[in-house]
CSV table of C-alpha atoms in Angstrom, one decimal:
chain,number,residue,atom,x,y,z
A,1,UNK,CA,16.7,-1.7,10.7
A,2,UNK,CA,14.4,-4.5,10.0
A,3,UNK,CA,12.1,-4.3,6.8
A,4,UNK,CA,8.7,-5.6,6.5
A,5,UNK,CA,6.1,-5.6,3.8
A,6,UNK,CA,2.4,-5.2,4.2
A,7,UNK,CA,2.0,-8.9,5.0
A,8,UNK,CA,4.8,-9.2,7.2
A,9,UNK,CA,3.5,-5.8,9.0
A,10,UNK,CA,0.1,-7.7,9.7
A,11,UNK,CA,2.1,-10.4,11.2
A,12,UNK,CA,4.0,-8.1,13.4
A,13,UNK,CA,0.8,-6.3,14.6
A,14,UNK,CA,-0.7,-9.6,15.4
A,15,UNK,CA,2.3,-10.9,17.5
A,16,UNK,CA,3.2,-7.7,19.3
A,17,UNK,CA,1.8,-7.3,22.9
A,18,UNK,CA,-0.3,-4.3,23.7
A,19,UNK,CA,2.3,-3.0,26.1
A,20,UNK,CA,4.9,-2.9,23.2
A,21,UNK,CA,5.2,0.4,21.1
A,22,UNK,CA,5.5,0.1,17.3
A,23,UNK,CA,7.2,2.7,15.1
A,24,UNK,CA,7.0,2.5,11.3
A,25,UNK,CA,9.5,4.1,9.2
A,26,UNK,CA,9.0,4.9,5.4
A,27,UNK,CA,8.3,7.5,2.9
A,28,UNK,CA,5.0,9.4,2.7
A,29,UNK,CA,2.1,8.1,0.7
A,30,UNK,CA,2.9,4.3,0.9
A,31,UNK,CA,0.0,3.2,3.0
A,32,UNK,CA,1.5,3.3,6.7
A,33,UNK,CA,-1.9,5.0,8.1
A,34,UNK,CA,-4.1,3.0,6.0
A,35,UNK,CA,-3.0,-0.4,6.9
A,36,UNK,CA,-2.8,0.3,10.7
A,37,UNK,CA,-6.3,1.8,10.7
A,38,UNK,CA,-7.6,-1.1,8.7
A,39,UNK,CA,-6.1,-3.8,10.9
A,40,UNK,CA,-7.1,-2.5,14.3
A,41,UNK,CA,-10.5,-1.4,13.2
A,42,UNK,CA,-11.1,-4.8,11.9
A,43,UNK,CA,-10.3,-6.0,15.7
A,44,UNK,CA,-12.9,-3.7,17.0
A,45,UNK,CA,-10.4,-1.1,18.4
A,46,UNK,CA,-10.8,2.5,18.1
A,47,UNK,CA,-7.9,4.3,16.2
A,48,UNK,CA,-7.2,7.6,17.5
A,49,UNK,CA,-4.6,9.7,15.3
A,50,UNK,CA,-2.7,12.5,16.6
A,51,UNK,CA,-0.8,14.6,13.8
A,52,UNK,CA,2.1,15.6,16.0
A,53,UNK,CA,3.6,17.7,13.3
A,54,UNK,CA,0.6,19.9,13.4
A,55,UNK,CA,0.6,20.6,17.2
A,56,UNK,CA,2.2,23.7,18.5
A,57,UNK,CA,1.6,23.3,22.2
A,58,UNK,CA,1.7,20.7,24.8
A,59,UNK,CA,-1.7,21.3,25.7
A,60,UNK,CA,-2.9,19.5,22.6
A,61,UNK,CA,-1.5,16.3,24.1
A,62,UNK,CA,-1.9,16.6,27.9
A,63,UNK,CA,-4.9,18.9,28.0
A,64,UNK,CA,-5.5,22.3,29.7
A,65,UNK,CA,-4.6,23.2,33.2
A,66,UNK,CA,-7.4,23.9,35.7
A,67,UNK,CA,-7.5,24.3,39.6
A,68,UNK,CA,-8.8,21.6,41.8
A,69,UNK,CA,-8.9,22.9,45.2
A,70,UNK,CA,-5.3,23.8,45.9
A,71,UNK,CA,-3.7,21.9,43.0
A,72,UNK,CA,-3.4,22.3,39.4
A,73,UNK,CA,-4.7,19.5,37.3
A,74,UNK,CA,-5.1,19.1,33.5
A,75,UNK,CA,-8.4,18.6,31.9
A,76,UNK,CA,-8.5,15.4,29.6
A,77,UNK,CA,-7.6,16.5,26.0
A,78,UNK,CA,-10.4,15.9,23.3
A,79,UNK,CA,-8.8,12.6,22.2
A,80,UNK,CA,-8.4,10.9,25.5
A,81,UNK,CA,-10.9,7.8,26.3
A,82,UNK,CA,-13.1,8.2,29.1
A,83,UNK,CA,-15.0,5.0,28.9
A,84,UNK,CA,-12.0,2.7,29.9
A,85,UNK,CA,-12.0,1.0,26.5
A,86,UNK,CA,-8.7,0.4,25.1
A,87,UNK,CA,-7.6,2.3,22.1
A,88,UNK,CA,-4.9,2.4,19.3
A,89,UNK,CA,-3.1,5.8,19.9
A,90,UNK,CA,-1.6,6.6,16.5
A,91,UNK,CA,1.2,9.2,16.8
A,92,UNK,CA,1.6,10.2,13.1
A,93,UNK,CA,4.4,12.5,12.0
A,94,UNK,CA,6.4,11.7,15.2
A,95,UNK,CA,9.6,13.1,13.8
A,96,UNK,CA,8.0,16.3,12.7
A,97,UNK,CA,6.9,17.2,16.1
A,98,UNK,CA,8.4,20.1,18.1
A,99,UNK,CA,10.9,19.1,20.8
A,100,UNK,CA,8.6,20.1,23.6
A,101,UNK,CA,5.9,17.7,22.2
A,102,UNK,CA,8.4,14.8,21.9
A,103,UNK,CA,9.2,15.5,25.7
A,104,UNK,CA,5.5,15.2,26.5
A,105,UNK,CA,5.5,11.8,24.6
A,106,UNK,CA,8.2,10.2,26.8
A,107,UNK,CA,6.0,9.4,29.8
A,108,UNK,CA,3.1,8.4,27.5
A,109,UNK,CA,5.2,5.8,25.6
A,110,UNK,CA,7.0,4.5,28.7
A,111,UNK,CA,4.2,4.3,31.4
A,112,UNK,CA,1.1,4.8,29.4
A,113,UNK,CA,0.3,7.8,31.6
A,114,UNK,CA,-0.3,11.5,30.6
A,115,UNK,CA,-0.3,14.2,33.2
A,116,UNK,CA,-1.1,11.4,35.8
A,117,UNK,CA,-4.0,9.9,33.9
A,118,UNK,CA,-3.5,6.1,32.4
A,119,UNK,CA,-4.6,5.0,29.2
A,120,UNK,CA,-7.1,2.1,29.5
A,121,UNK,CA,-5.5,-1.2,29.9
A,122,UNK,CA,-4.7,-2.9,26.7
A,123,UNK,CA,-4.3,0.3,24.8
A,124,UNK,CA,-1.7,0.3,22.1
A,125,UNK,CA,0.8,3.0,20.9
A,126,UNK,CA,1.9,3.1,17.3
A,127,UNK,CA,3.9,5.8,15.5
A,128,UNK,CA,4.9,6.6,12.0
A,129,UNK,CA,7.9,8.7,10.8
A,130,UNK,CA,9.3,9.7,7.5
A,131,UNK,CA,12.9,9.3,6.7
A,132,UNK,CA,15.3,11.1,4.2
A,133,UNK,CA,16.6,14.4,3.2
A,134,UNK,CA,13.6,15.5,1.5
A,135,UNK,CA,11.7,16.1,4.8
A,136,UNK,CA,11.9,18.8,7.5
A,137,UNK,CA,12.4,16.5,10.5
A,138,UNK,CA,13.1,16.7,14.2
A,139,UNK,CA,15.9,14.8,15.5
A,140,UNK,CA,14.6,12.2,18.1
A,141,UNK,CA,16.2,11.3,21.3
A,142,UNK,CA,17.6,7.9,21.5
A,143,UNK,CA,15.8,7.4,24.7
A,144,UNK,CA,12.6,7.9,22.9
A,145,UNK,CA,13.5,5.6,20.1
A,146,UNK,CA,14.5,3.0,22.6
A,147,UNK,CA,10.7,2.8,23.6
A,148,UNK,CA,9.7,1.3,20.2
A,149,UNK,CA,9.9,-1.7,18.2
A,150,UNK,CA,11.1,-0.3,15.1
A,151,UNK,CA,10.3,-1.5,11.5
A,152,UNK,CA,11.0,0.1,8.1
A,153,UNK,CA,7.8,-0.4,6.0
A,154,UNK,CA,8.6,-1.4,2.4
A,155,UNK,CA,5.3,-2.6,0.8
A,156,UNK,CA,5.9,-4.3,-2.5
A,157,UNK,CA,4.6,-3.3,-5.8
A,158,UNK,CA,2.7,-6.4,-6.3
A,159,UNK,CA,0.9,-5.7,-2.8
A,160,UNK,CA,-0.1,-2.3,-4.1
A,161,UNK,CA,-1.3,-3.9,-7.4
A,162,UNK,CA,-3.4,-6.4,-5.7
A,163,UNK,CA,-5.0,-3.7,-3.3
A,164,UNK,CA,-5.6,-1.7,-6.4
A,165,UNK,CA,-7.4,-4.4,-8.1
A,166,UNK,CA,-9.6,-4.9,-5.0
A,167,UNK,CA,-10.4,-1.2,-4.6
A,168,UNK,CA,-11.3,-0.9,-8.3
A,169,UNK,CA,-8.5,1.5,-9.2
A,170,UNK,CA,-8.8,2.4,-12.9
A,171,UNK,CA,-7.5,-0.6,-15.0
A,172,UNK,CA,-5.2,1.9,-17.0
A,173,UNK,CA,-3.3,3.1,-14.0
A,174,UNK,CA,-2.9,-0.6,-12.7
A,175,UNK,CA,-1.8,-1.7,-16.4
A,176,UNK,CA,0.9,1.2,-16.4
A,177,UNK,CA,2.2,0.4,-12.9
A,178,UNK,CA,2.3,-3.3,-14.0
A,179,UNK,CA,4.6,-2.5,-16.8
A,180,UNK,CA,6.5,0.4,-15.1
A,181,UNK,CA,6.7,-0.7,-11.4
A,182,UNK,CA,9.6,1.7,-10.6
A,183,UNK,CA,7.2,4.7,-11.2
A,184,UNK,CA,4.8,3.8,-8.5
A,185,UNK,CA,7.0,5.4,-5.8
A,186,UNK,CA,8.8,7.8,-8.1
A,187,UNK,CA,12.0,5.8,-8.2
A,188,UNK,CA,12.1,5.9,-12.0
A,189,UNK,CA,11.3,9.6,-12.4
A,190,UNK,CA,14.2,12.1,-13.1
A,191,UNK,CA,14.5,15.0,-10.7
A,192,UNK,CA,17.7,16.4,-12.2
A,193,UNK,CA,16.9,19.9,-13.6
A,194,UNK,CA,13.9,20.4,-11.3
A,195,UNK,CA,13.7,24.1,-10.2
A,196,UNK,CA,14.5,23.9,-6.2
A,197,UNK,CA,12.9,27.2,-5.6
A,198,UNK,CA,9.3,25.9,-6.6
A,199,UNK,CA,7.2,23.1,-5.5
A,200,UNK,CA,7.9,20.0,-7.6
A,201,UNK,CA,5.6,16.9,-7.7
A,202,UNK,CA,6.7,13.3,-7.9
A,203,UNK,CA,4.7,10.2,-7.7
A,204,UNK,CA,3.6,8.2,-4.9
A,205,UNK,CA,1.0,5.5,-4.1
A,206,UNK,CA,-1.4,7.9,-2.8
A,207,UNK,CA,-1.0,10.0,-5.9
A,208,UNK,CA,-1.7,7.0,-8.4
A,209,UNK,CA,-5.1,6.6,-6.6
A,210,UNK,CA,-5.9,10.2,-7.3
A,211,UNK,CA,-5.0,9.8,-10.9
A,212,UNK,CA,-7.4,6.8,-11.0
A,213,UNK,CA,-10.1,9.1,-9.8
A,214,UNK,CA,-9.3,11.6,-12.6
A,215,UNK,CA,-9.2,8.9,-15.3
A,216,UNK,CA,-12.7,7.5,-14.2
A,217,UNK,CA,-14.3,10.8,-15.1
A,218,UNK,CA,-12.3,11.9,-18.0
A,219,UNK,CA,-13.7,11.7,-21.6
A,220,UNK,CA,-11.6,11.1,-24.8
A,221,UNK,CA,-12.1,14.5,-25.8
A,222,UNK,CA,-10.3,16.2,-23.0
A,223,UNK,CA,-6.8,14.9,-23.5
A,224,UNK,CA,-5.0,18.1,-22.9
A,225,UNK,CA,-7.1,18.9,-19.8
A,226,UNK,CA,-6.5,15.5,-18.4
A,227,UNK,CA,-2.8,15.5,-19.0
A,228,UNK,CA,-2.4,18.8,-17.0
A,229,UNK,CA,-4.8,17.6,-14.3
A,230,UNK,CA,-2.6,14.3,-13.8
A,231,UNK,CA,0.6,16.4,-14.0
A,232,UNK,CA,-0.5,18.3,-10.9
A,233,UNK,CA,-0.9,14.8,-8.9
A,234,UNK,CA,2.3,13.0,-10.1
A,235,UNK,CA,4.4,15.6,-11.8
A,236,UNK,CA,5.1,16.4,-15.5
A,237,UNK,CA,7.4,13.5,-16.4
A,238,UNK,CA,5.3,10.6,-14.8
A,239,UNK,CA,2.0,12.3,-16.4
A,240,UNK,CA,3.6,12.5,-19.7
A,241,UNK,CA,4.7,8.8,-19.6
A,242,UNK,CA,1.3,7.7,-18.2
A,243,UNK,CA,-0.6,9.6,-21.0
A,244,UNK,CA,1.6,8.3,-23.7
A,245,UNK,CA,0.9,4.8,-22.4
A,246,UNK,CA,-2.6,5.2,-22.5
A,247,UNK,CA,-2.7,6.5,-26.0
A,248,UNK,CA,-0.3,3.7,-27.5
A,249,UNK,CA,-0.5,0.7,-25.4
A,250,UNK,CA,-2.8,-2.1,-26.5
A,251,UNK,CA,-1.4,-5.1,-24.8
A,252,UNK,CA,-4.4,-7.3,-23.4
A,253,UNK,CA,-4.7,-7.6,-19.6
A,254,UNK,CA,-5.5,-10.5,-17.5
A,255,UNK,CA,-9.2,-9.3,-17.3
A,256,UNK,CA,-9.2,-9.2,-21.2
A,257,UNK,CA,-8.1,-12.8,-21.3
A,258,UNK,CA,-11.0,-13.9,-18.9
A,259,UNK,CA,-13.8,-11.6,-20.6
A,260,UNK,CA,-13.1,-12.4,-24.2
A,261,UNK,CA,-10.2,-14.5,-25.2
A,262,UNK,CA,-11.2,-14.8,-28.8
A,263,UNK,CA,-10.8,-11.0,-29.3
A,264,UNK,CA,-7.3,-10.9,-27.5
A,265,UNK,CA,-5.7,-14.1,-28.6
A,266,UNK,CA,-4.3,-12.7,-31.9
A,267,UNK,CA,-2.5,-9.7,-30.0
A,268,UNK,CA,-0.9,-12.4,-27.6
A,269,UNK,CA,1.0,-13.9,-30.3
A,270,UNK,CA,3.2,-10.9,-30.4
A,271,UNK,CA,3.6,-10.7,-26.6
A,272,UNK,CA,7.1,-11.6,-25.2
A,273,UNK,CA,7.8,-13.3,-22.0
A,274,UNK,CA,7.9,-10.0,-20.0
A,275,UNK,CA,4.4,-9.2,-21.3
A,276,UNK,CA,3.1,-12.6,-20.6
A,277,UNK,CA,4.3,-12.5,-16.8
A,278,UNK,CA,2.3,-9.2,-16.5
A,279,UNK,CA,-0.8,-10.9,-17.9
A,280,UNK,CA,-0.1,-13.9,-15.7
A,281,UNK,CA,-0.2,-11.5,-12.6
A,282,UNK,CA,-3.2,-9.7,-13.9
A,283,UNK,CA,-5.2,-12.9,-14.1
A,284,UNK,CA,-4.3,-14.1,-10.7
A,285,UNK,CA,-5.3,-10.7,-9.2
A,286,UNK,CA,-8.7,-10.8,-11.0
A,287,UNK,CA,-9.5,-14.3,-9.7
A,288,UNK,CA,-8.3,-13.4,-6.3
A,289,UNK,CA,-10.4,-10.4,-6.0
A,290,UNK,CA,-13.4,-11.3,-8.1
A,291,UNK,CA,-12.9,-8.1,-9.9
A,292,UNK,CA,-13.7,-9.4,-13.3
A,293,UNK,CA,-16.3,-11.9,-14.5
A,294,UNK,CA,-15.7,-13.8,-17.8
A,295,UNK,CA,-14.9,-17.6,-18.2
A,296,UNK,CA,-12.1,-19.0,-16.0
A,297,UNK,CA,-11.8,-21.8,-18.6
A,298,UNK,CA,-10.1,-19.1,-20.8
A,299,UNK,CA,-7.1,-19.4,-18.6
A,300,UNK,CA,-6.6,-22.9,-20.0
A,301,UNK,CA,-6.8,-21.6,-23.6
A,302,UNK,CA,-4.3,-19.0,-22.8
A,303,UNK,CA,-1.7,-21.4,-21.4
A,304,UNK,CA,-2.2,-23.9,-24.2
A,305,UNK,CA,-1.6,-21.0,-26.7
A,306,UNK,CA,1.6,-20.1,-24.5
A,307,UNK,CA,2.8,-23.6,-24.8
A,308,UNK,CA,2.3,-23.7,-28.5
A,309,UNK,CA,4.3,-20.8,-28.8
A,310,UNK,CA,7.3,-22.2,-27.1
A,311,UNK,CA,7.5,-19.4,-24.5
A,312,UNK,CA,7.5,-21.8,-21.7
A,313,UNK,CA,9.2,-19.4,-19.2
A,314,UNK,CA,5.8,-17.8,-19.0
A,315,UNK,CA,4.2,-21.0,-18.0
A,316,UNK,CA,7.0,-21.4,-15.4
A,317,UNK,CA,6.0,-18.0,-14.0
A,318,UNK,CA,2.2,-19.0,-14.0
A,319,UNK,CA,3.2,-22.1,-12.0
A,320,UNK,CA,5.2,-20.0,-9.4
A,321,UNK,CA,2.3,-17.8,-8.9
A,322,UNK,CA,0.2,-20.9,-8.5
A,323,UNK,CA,2.2,-22.0,-5.6
A,324,UNK,CA,2.3,-18.9,-3.6
A,325,UNK,CA,0.1,-18.1,-0.8
A,326,UNK,CA,-0.6,-14.6,-2.0
A,327,UNK,CA,-3.4,-15.8,-4.3
A,328,UNK,CA,-5.1,-18.6,-2.2
A,329,UNK,CA,-8.6,-17.7,-3.5
A,330,UNK,CA,-7.4,-17.8,-7.1
A,331,UNK,CA,-5.8,-21.0,-6.8
A,332,UNK,CA,-8.9,-22.5,-5.1
A,333,UNK,CA,-10.9,-21.2,-8.0
A,334,UNK,CA,-8.7,-22.8,-10.7
A,335,UNK,CA,-8.7,-26.1,-8.9
A,336,UNK,CA,-12.6,-26.1,-8.3
A,337,UNK,CA,-13.6,-24.5,-11.6
A,338,UNK,CA,-10.7,-25.2,-14.3
A,339,UNK,CA,-9.0,-28.4,-13.2
A,340,UNK,CA,-7.6,-28.8,-16.7
A,341,UNK,CA,-5.2,-25.7,-15.8
A,342,UNK,CA,-4.0,-27.6,-12.8
A,343,UNK,CA,-3.4,-30.7,-14.8
A,344,UNK,CA,-1.6,-28.7,-17.3
A,345,UNK,CA,0.6,-27.1,-14.7
A,346,UNK,CA,1.4,-30.5,-13.0
A,347,UNK,CA,2.3,-32.1,-16.5
A,348,UNK,CA,4.6,-29.2,-17.1
A,349,UNK,CA,6.5,-29.6,-13.7
A,350,UNK,CA,6.6,-33.4,-14.0
A,351,UNK,CA,8.4,-32.8,-17.6
A,352,UNK,CA,11.0,-30.4,-16.3
């Protein structure tokens, strides 16, 4: 199965003709629905979502039967477009649907027709499915799967961090995921010993956004309450690690460097190369999204101090970020507003 990250998925959506169907495979909570809705809405197309796993009757898809003279016809279902404007029909939870619902989808995905009624020309069909032993799934007919272009959606941690910066996710959550990237999707959370007879929570991307919501309203005097509230979102182990991180961690962020370099420069002397690469990434995200004010010239002071400390691997990492298309806005700002940073990087590269 072909894997795509968020950027590559946008390319796939842009290149795929309307008469092709797309199926995205992946875990829950990784942003499949959000990126599809955002992309097609930006193109001016209405996205109609059908949660197939919640449908118990084929009438939810094809509409209810009625008499038309001596024939039985079907009334258009609530979601069917009647104005001839093309839509994006998003079939969510496709492999959670009942077998009879999947049979109804067959004609729709092949001929764009439903009970004899055609979708408007130019309409698109996209589906999303979960995978793995953790889900209660319906086996899909190979003939149905063959009607789709199938992609395994694997968004990167960096893509989530960039989105989180743009979306004003609490900086403590961003900082925690920066330094514990495997926890974002629960890969670094132990499930051994969990009681299989109860509902057990583990982290996902959607959950960390909810943790941010809690942290934004939490006060310092409600530590125990905050910890329990967060445990209900990401599980006890991830919540414990996050709260310990919040209590103990004082490594400056990229935003700190921009806002007040004099205040954080002393702390940076004890930072190792790994820490500095995290700060580099934070700097680029802040400059890319405009999520922090401050003085961009502090970036030059920061790099000079790294160079003096001999931790040149961190400068090499900064230079690699500078050369990526991921941060085109940040690169443009550095060249225009802090040309001495550009000169330092070029000098470093020439001396390699």
